[in-house]
Coordinates of C-alpha atoms in Angstrom, one line a residue:
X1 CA 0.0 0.0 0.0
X2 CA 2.8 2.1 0.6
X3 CA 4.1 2.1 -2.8
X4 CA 1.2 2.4 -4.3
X5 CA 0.2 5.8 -1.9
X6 CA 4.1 7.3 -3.1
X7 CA 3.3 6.7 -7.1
X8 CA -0.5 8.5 -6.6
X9 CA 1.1 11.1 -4.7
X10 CA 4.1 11.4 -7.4
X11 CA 1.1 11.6 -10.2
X12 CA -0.6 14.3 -8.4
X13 CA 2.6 16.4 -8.1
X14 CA 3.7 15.6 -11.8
X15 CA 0.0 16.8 -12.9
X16 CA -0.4 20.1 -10.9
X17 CA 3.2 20.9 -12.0
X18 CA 3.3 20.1 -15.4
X19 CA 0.0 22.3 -15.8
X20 CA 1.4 24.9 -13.8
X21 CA 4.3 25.5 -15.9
X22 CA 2.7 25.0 -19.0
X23 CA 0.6 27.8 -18.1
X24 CA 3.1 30.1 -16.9
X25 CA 4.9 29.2 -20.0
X26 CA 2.4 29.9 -22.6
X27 CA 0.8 33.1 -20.7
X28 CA 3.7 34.3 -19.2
X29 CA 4.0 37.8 -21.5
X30 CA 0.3 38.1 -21.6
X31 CA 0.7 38.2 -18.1
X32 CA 3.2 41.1 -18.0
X33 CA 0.7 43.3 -20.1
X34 CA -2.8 42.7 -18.1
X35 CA -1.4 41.8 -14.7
X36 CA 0.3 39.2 -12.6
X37 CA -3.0 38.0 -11.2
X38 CA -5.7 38.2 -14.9
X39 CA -7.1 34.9 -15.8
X40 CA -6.2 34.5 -20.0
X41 CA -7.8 32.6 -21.8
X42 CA -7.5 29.3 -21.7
X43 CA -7.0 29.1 -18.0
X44 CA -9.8 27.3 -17.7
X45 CA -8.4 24.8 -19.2
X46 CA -5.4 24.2 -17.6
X47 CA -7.2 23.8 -14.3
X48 CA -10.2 21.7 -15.3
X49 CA -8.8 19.1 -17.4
X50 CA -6.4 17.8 -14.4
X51 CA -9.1 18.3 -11.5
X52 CA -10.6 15.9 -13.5
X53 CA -8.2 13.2 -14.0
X54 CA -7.0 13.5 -10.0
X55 CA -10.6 12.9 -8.9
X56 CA -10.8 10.2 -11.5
X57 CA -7.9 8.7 -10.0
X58 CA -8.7 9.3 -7.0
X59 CA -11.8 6.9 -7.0
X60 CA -10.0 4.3 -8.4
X61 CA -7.2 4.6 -6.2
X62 CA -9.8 4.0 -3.6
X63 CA -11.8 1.8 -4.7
X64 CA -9.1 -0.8 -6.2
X65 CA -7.6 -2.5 -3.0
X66 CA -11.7 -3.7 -2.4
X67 CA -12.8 -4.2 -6.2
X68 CA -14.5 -7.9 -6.7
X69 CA -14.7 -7.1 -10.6
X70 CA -11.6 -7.1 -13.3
X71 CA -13.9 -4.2 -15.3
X72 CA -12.0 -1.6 -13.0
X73 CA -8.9 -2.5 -14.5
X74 CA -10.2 -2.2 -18.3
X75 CA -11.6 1.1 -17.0
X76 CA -8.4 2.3 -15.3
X77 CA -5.9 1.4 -18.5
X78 CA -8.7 3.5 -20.9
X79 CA -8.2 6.4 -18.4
X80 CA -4.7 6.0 -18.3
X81 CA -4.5 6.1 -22.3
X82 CA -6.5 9.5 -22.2
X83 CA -4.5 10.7 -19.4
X84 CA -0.8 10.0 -21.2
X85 CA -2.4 11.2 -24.9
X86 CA -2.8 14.6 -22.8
X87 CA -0.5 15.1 -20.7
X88 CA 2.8 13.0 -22.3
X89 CA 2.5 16.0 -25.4
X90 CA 2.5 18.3 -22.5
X91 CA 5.3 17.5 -21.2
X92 CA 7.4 17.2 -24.3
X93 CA 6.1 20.8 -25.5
X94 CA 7.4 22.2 -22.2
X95 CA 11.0 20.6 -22.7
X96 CA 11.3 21.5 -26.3
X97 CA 10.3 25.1 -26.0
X98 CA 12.4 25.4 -22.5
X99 CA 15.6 23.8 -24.1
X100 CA 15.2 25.2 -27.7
X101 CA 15.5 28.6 -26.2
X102 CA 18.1 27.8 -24.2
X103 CA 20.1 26.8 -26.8
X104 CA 19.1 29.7 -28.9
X105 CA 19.4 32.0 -26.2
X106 CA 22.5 34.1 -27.1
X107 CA 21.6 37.6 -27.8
X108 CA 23.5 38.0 -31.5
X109 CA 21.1 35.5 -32.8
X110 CA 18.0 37.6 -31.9
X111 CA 17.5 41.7 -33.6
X112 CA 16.5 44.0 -30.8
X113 CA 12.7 43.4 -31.2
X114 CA 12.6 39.7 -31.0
X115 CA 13.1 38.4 -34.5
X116 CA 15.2 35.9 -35.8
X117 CA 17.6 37.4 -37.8
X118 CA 17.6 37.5 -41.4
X119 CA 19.7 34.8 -43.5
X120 CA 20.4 34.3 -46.4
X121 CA 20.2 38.1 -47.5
X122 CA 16.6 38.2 -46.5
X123 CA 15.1 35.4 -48.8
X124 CA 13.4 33.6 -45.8
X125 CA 10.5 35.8 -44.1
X126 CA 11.6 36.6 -40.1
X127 CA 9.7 34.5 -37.4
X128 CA 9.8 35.9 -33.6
X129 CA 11.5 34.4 -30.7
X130 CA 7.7 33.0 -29.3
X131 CA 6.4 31.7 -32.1
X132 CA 9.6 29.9 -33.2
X133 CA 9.8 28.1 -30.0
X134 CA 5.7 26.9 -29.9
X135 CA 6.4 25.9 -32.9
X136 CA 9.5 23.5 -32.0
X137 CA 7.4 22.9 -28.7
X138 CA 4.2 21.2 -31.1
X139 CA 6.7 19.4 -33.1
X140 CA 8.3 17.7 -29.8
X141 CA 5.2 17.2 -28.5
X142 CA 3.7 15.3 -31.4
X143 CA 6.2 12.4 -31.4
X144 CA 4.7 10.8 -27.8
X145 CA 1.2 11.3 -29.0
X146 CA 1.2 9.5 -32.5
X147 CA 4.2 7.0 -30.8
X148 CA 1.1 6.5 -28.1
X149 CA -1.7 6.2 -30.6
X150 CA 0.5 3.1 -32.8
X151 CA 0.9 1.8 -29.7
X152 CA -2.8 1.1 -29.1
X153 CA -3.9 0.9 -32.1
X154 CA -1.2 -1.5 -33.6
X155 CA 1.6 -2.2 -31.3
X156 CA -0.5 -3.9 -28.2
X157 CA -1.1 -7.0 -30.8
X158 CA 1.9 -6.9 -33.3
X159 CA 3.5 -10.3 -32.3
X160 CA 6.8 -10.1 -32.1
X161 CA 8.7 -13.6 -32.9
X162 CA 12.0 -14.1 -31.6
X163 CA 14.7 -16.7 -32.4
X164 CA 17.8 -18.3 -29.9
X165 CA 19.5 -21.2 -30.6
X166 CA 21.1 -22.4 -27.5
X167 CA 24.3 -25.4 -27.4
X168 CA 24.7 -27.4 -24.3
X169 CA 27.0 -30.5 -23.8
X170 CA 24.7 -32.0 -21.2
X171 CA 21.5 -31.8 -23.5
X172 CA 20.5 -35.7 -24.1
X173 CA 20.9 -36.8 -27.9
X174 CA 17.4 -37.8 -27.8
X175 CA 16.4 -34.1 -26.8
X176 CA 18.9 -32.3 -29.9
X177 CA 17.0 -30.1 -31.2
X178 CA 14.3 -29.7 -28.9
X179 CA 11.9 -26.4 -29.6
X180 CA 10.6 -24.5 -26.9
X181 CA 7.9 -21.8 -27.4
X182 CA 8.2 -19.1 -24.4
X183 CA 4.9 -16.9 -23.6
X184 CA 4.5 -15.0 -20.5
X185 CA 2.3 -12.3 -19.3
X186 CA -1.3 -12.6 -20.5
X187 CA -3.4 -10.5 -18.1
X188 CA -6.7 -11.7 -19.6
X189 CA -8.9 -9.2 -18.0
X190 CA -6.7 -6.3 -19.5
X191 CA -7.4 -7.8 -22.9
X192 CA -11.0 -7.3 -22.7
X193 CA -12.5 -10.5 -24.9
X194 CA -10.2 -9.7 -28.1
X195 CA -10.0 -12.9 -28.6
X196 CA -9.4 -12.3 -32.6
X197 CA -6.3 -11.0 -32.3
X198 CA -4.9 -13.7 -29.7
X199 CA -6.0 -16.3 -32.2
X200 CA -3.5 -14.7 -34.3
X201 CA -0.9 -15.3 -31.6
X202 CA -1.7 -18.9 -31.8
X203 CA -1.6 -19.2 -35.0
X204 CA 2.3 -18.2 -35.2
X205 CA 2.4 -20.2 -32.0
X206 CA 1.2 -23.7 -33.7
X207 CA 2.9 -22.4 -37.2
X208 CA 6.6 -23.3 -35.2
X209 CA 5.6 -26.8 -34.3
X210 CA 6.9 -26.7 -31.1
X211 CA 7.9 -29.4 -29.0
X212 CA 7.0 -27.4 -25.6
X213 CA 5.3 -24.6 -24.9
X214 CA 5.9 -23.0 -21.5
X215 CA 3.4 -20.2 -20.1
X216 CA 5.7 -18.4 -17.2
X217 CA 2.7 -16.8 -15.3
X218 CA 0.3 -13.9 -15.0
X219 CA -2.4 -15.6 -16.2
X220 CA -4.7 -12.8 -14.9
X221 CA -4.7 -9.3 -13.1
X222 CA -6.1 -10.6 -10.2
X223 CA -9.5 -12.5 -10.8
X224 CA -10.2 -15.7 -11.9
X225 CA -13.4 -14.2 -14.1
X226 CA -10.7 -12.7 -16.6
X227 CA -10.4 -16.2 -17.8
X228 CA -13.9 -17.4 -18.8
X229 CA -14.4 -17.6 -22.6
X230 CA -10.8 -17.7 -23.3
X231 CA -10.2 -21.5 -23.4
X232 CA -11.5 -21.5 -26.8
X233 CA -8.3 -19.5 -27.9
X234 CA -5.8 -21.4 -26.1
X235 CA -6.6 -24.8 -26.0
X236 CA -5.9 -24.3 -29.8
X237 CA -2.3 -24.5 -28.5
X238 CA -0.1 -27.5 -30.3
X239 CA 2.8 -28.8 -29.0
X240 CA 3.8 -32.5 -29.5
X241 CA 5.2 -33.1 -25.7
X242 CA 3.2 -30.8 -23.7
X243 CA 2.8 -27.8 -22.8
X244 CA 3.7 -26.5 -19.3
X245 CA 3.3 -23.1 -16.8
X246 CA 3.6 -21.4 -13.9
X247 CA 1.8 -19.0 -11.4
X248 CA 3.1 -15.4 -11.6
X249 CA 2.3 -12.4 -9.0
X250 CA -0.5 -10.7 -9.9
X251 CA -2.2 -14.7 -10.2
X252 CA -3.0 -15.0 -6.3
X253 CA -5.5 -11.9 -5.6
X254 CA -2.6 -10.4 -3.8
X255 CA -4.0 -6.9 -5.3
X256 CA -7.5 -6.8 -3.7
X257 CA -8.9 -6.9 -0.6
X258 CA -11.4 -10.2 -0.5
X259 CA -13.9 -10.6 2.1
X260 CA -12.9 -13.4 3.9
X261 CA -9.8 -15.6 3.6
X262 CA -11.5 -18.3 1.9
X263 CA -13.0 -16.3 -1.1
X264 CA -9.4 -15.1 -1.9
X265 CA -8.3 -19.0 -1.7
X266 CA -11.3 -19.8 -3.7
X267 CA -10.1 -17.1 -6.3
X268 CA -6.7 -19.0 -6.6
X269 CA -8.1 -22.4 -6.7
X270 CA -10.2 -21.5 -9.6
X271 CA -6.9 -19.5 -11.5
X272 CA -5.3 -22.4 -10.9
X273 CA -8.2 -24.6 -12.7
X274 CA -8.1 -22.8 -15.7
X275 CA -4.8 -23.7 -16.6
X276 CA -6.2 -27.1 -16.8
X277 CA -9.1 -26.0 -18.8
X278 CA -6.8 -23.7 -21.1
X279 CA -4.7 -26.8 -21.9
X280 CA -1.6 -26.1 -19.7
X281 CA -0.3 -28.6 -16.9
X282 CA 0.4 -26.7 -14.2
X283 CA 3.8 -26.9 -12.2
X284 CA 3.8 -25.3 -8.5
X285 CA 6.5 -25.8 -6.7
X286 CA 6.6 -29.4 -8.9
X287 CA 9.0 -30.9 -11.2
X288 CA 8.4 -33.1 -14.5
X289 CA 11.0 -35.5 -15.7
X290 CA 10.6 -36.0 -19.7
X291 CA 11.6 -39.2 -21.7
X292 CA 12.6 -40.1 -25.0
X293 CA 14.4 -42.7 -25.6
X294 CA 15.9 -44.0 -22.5
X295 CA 16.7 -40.1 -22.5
X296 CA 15.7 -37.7 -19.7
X297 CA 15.0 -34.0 -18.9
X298 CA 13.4 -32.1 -16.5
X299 CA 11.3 -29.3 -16.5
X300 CA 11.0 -27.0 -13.2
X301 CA 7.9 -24.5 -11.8
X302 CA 8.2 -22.8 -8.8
X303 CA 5.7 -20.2 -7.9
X304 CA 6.3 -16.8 -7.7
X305 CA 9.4 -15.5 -5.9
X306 CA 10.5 -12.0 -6.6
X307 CA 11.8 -9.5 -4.1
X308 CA 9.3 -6.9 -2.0
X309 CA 6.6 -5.9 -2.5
X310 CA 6.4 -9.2 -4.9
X311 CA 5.5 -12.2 -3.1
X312 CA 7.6 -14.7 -2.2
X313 CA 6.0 -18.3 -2.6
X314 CA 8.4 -19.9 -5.2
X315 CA 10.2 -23.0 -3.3
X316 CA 13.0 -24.2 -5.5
X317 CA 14.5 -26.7 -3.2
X318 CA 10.9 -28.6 -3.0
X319 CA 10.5 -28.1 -6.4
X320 CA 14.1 -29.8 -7.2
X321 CA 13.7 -33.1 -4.5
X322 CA 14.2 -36.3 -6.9
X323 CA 15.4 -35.0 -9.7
X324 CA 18.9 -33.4 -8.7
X325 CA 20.4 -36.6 -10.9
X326 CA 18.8 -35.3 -14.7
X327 CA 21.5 -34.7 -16.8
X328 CA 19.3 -31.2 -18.2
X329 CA 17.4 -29.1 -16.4
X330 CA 15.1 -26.4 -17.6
X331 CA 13.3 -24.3 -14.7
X332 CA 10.3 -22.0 -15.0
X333 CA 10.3 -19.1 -12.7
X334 CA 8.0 -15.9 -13.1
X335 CA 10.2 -13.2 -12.0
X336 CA 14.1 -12.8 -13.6
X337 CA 15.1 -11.5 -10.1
X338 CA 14.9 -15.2 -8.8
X339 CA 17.7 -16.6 -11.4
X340 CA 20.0 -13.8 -9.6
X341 CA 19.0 -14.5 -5.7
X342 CA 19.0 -18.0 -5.6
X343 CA 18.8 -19.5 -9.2
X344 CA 22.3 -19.5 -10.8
X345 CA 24.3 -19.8 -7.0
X346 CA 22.5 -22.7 -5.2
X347 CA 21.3 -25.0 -8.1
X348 CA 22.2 -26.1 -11.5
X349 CA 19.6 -25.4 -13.7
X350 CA 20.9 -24.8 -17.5
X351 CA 18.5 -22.6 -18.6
X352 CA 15.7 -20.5 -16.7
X353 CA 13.2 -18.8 -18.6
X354 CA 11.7 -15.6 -16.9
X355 CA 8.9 -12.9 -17.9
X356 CA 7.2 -10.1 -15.3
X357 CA 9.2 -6.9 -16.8
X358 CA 7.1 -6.5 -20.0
X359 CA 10.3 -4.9 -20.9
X360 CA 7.7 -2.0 -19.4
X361 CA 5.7 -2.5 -22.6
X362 CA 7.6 1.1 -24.1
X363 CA 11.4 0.7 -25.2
X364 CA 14.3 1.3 -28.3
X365 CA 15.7 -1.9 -29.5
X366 CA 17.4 -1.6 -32.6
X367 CA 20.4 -3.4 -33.6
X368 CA 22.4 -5.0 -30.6
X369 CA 21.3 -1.7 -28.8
X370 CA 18.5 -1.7 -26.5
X371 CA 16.7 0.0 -24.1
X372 CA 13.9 0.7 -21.7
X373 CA 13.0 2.2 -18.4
X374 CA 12.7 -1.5 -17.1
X375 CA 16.2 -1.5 -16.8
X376 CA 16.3 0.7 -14.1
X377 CA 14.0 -1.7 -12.2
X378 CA 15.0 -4.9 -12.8
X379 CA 18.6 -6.5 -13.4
X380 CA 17.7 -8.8 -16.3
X381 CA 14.8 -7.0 -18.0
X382 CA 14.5 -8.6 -21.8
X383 CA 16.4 -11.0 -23.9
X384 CA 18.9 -13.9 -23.2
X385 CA 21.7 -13.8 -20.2
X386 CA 24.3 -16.1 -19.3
X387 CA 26.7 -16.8 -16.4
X388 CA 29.0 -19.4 -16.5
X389 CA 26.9 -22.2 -17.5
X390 CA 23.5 -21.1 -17.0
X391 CA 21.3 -19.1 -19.1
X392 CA 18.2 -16.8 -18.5
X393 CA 15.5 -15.5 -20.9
X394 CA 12.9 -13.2 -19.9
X395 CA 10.3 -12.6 -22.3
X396 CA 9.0 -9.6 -23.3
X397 CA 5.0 -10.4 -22.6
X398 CA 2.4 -11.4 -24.6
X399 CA -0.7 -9.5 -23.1
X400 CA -0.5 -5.8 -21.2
X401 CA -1.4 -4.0 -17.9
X402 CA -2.2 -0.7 -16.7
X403 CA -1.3 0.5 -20.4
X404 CA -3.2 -0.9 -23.3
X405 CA -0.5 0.1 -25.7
X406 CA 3.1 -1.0 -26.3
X407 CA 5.5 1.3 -27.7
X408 CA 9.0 -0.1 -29.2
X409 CA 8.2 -3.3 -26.9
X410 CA 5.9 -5.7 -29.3
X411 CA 4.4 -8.8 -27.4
X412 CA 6.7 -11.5 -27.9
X413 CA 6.9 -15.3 -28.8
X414 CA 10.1 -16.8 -28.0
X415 CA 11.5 -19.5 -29.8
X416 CA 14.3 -21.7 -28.4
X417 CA 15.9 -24.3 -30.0
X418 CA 18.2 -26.3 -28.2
X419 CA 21.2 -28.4 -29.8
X420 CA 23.5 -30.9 -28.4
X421 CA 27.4 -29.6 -28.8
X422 CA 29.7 -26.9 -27.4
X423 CA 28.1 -24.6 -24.6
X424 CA 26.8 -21.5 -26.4
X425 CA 25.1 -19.2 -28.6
X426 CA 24.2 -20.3 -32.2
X427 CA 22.7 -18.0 -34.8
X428 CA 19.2 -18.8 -36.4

């Protein structure tokens, strides 16, 4: 609750301020011809439009912690779209006109009155100072609104499919070239019923012909509701050994108040059905040893364990009992934070695969360069990692929460391929 109490508070200061200067910005020489205290027009504005997103807000920051529907959550990420589509263009419009002038700021650029100098013996008509700057100020702000607007419109459901092909010496030759399809991250109830556009997600799913297909958690927001209808989706799933999952934070009603103890256990129970009925076997806390051959793996679930306020009920060394002899060893844990903590210094598993981060669902990736805000969060964030012998990959998310958009973060497939040979990295 904390937390949550700190980031409302931050919003309210961010809104109030970012309104504040924008007004003082845009009025300010009005204001030194009619007075320091006249109202311009347009004030109005500036004081209406974020009274009305903080008492917005404000009910659902008090109403969330005792919701007993996943409808306030589809309402909430809505509201958060018209908030950022306001207020992100705000922001950059402050910053561009503030640091444009800055730059421009030395006086033998400028005539006496205001003007830009003439260049170019007075071809190109003179602009002033203000209007020069709004107009660099509209450009900036443009780029987060139409970035915003792909992302709902296109980038929340343009599947991203990505390719590693990992070497181990220890992989069994009945198990060489074994195909993994990672998804993580559904949140069901933030996909509101677009069940089209999942199918789609299948589709590439199937189109792999993987051997596995491992769900690493966050089946829901926090209800098991969010999952009625979509079993006709993903029990369309294909994979010719099985396909596998896990639990992930928000999959245990830790984010609502329930009325009694029971109803919140009930909640789970019934989360935890629906992997069954969505065609996954689920793994808590369990191990599965896999034969081909006369040749054995194991795959791994633990529950959740990430570090506070996450929840802590991932217990690896149950998990491991009877199994500690498998030559391979492939573990499904929700948050990347575990791999670090306890994963890759207490126990030998050869490759973890990880979701959680979303990569925040808004990054740059391009090349071998990326990046995103969810680096200054978590550790491992996106991608593939390595230590020693070990390897982690988080995946970026399939679904979305809080935001439906994603912005230079697609949802993600991951395909894994794994080979028998020399420990490493092969290109597909």
């Amino acid at each position: 609750m904390r937390y949550s109490l700190e980031a409302y508070v931050g919003f309210i200061i961010f809104t109030v301020l970012i309104d504040f200067l924008l007004h003082r910005l845009v009025h300010k020489d009005d204001e030194k011809q009619i007075g320091h205290f006249a109202f311009p027009l347009g004030t109005f504005w500036f004081y209406s439009v974020p009274t009305v997103f903080i008492l917005s807000f404000s009910g659902i920051f008090a109403t969330i912690k005792t919701v007993d529907s996943p409808q306030l959550y589809v309402t909430f990420q809505w509201l958060l779209v018209a908030y950022l589509s306001i207020y992100l263009p705000k922001l950059f419009y402050y910053l561009g006109y503030k640091l444009t002038h800055s730059a421009i700021r030395v006086k033998s650029k400028f005539s006496s009155d205001g003007k830009i100098k003439k260049m170019n013996d007075g071809r190109y008509p003179t602009i002033s100072r203000k209007k020069f700057l709004s107009q660099v100020g509209i450009f900036m702000a443009s780029a987060p609104f139409i970035s915003l607007m792909f992302g709902v419109m296109k980038g929340r459901f343009a599947f991203n499919k990505r390719y590693t092909k990992l070497s181990f010496p220890n992989l069994p030759e009945a198990f060489d070239g074994l195909k993994i399809v990672q998804i993580s991250d559904l949140h069901l109830g933030s996909l509101n019923a677009n069940y089209k556009e999942m199918e789609e997600a299948v589709r590439l799913i199937n189109d792999e012909h993987p051997d596995l297909v491992c769900f690493t958690g966050d089946l829901v927001n926090n209800f098991y509701e969010e999952t009625i209808g979509w079993e006709k989706v993903f029990s369309k799933l294909q994979a010719r050994i099985g396909k596998f999952s896990i639990l992930g934070n928000h999959d245990y009603g830790d984010y609502s108040k329930w009325p009694s103890p029971q109803d919140k256990t009930d909640n789970l129970n019934k989360i935890k059905g629906s992997h069954m009925r969505l065609g996954f076997n689920l793994l808590n806390n369990q191990s599965q040893v896999l034969e081909s051959n006369g040749d054995k793996i194991v795959i791994t679930g633990v529950e959740n364990w990430g570090h506070p306020p996450f929840p802590q009920y991932g217990d690896l060394k149950k998990a491991s009992k009877g199994v500690e002899d498998i030559p391979f060893k492939l573990l499904l844990s929700h948050d990347p934070d575990h791999w670090d903590a306890e994963v890759k210094k207490d126990y030998d598993y050869d490759l973890t695969l990880a979701g959680h981060t979303h990569g925040m669902q808004f990054g740059i990736e391009f090349k071998n360069f990326q990046w995103s805000p969810a680096k200054y969060k978590f550790r491992r964030w996106a991608g593939l990692y390595n230590e020693g012998s070990q390897y982690l990959y988080v995946n970026r998310g399939l679904g979305y929460l809080g935001m439906p958009a994603r912005v230079g973060m697609p949802p993600e497939i991951t395909i894994i391929e794994l080979t028998r040979g020399p420990l490493g990295t092969e290109p597909m």
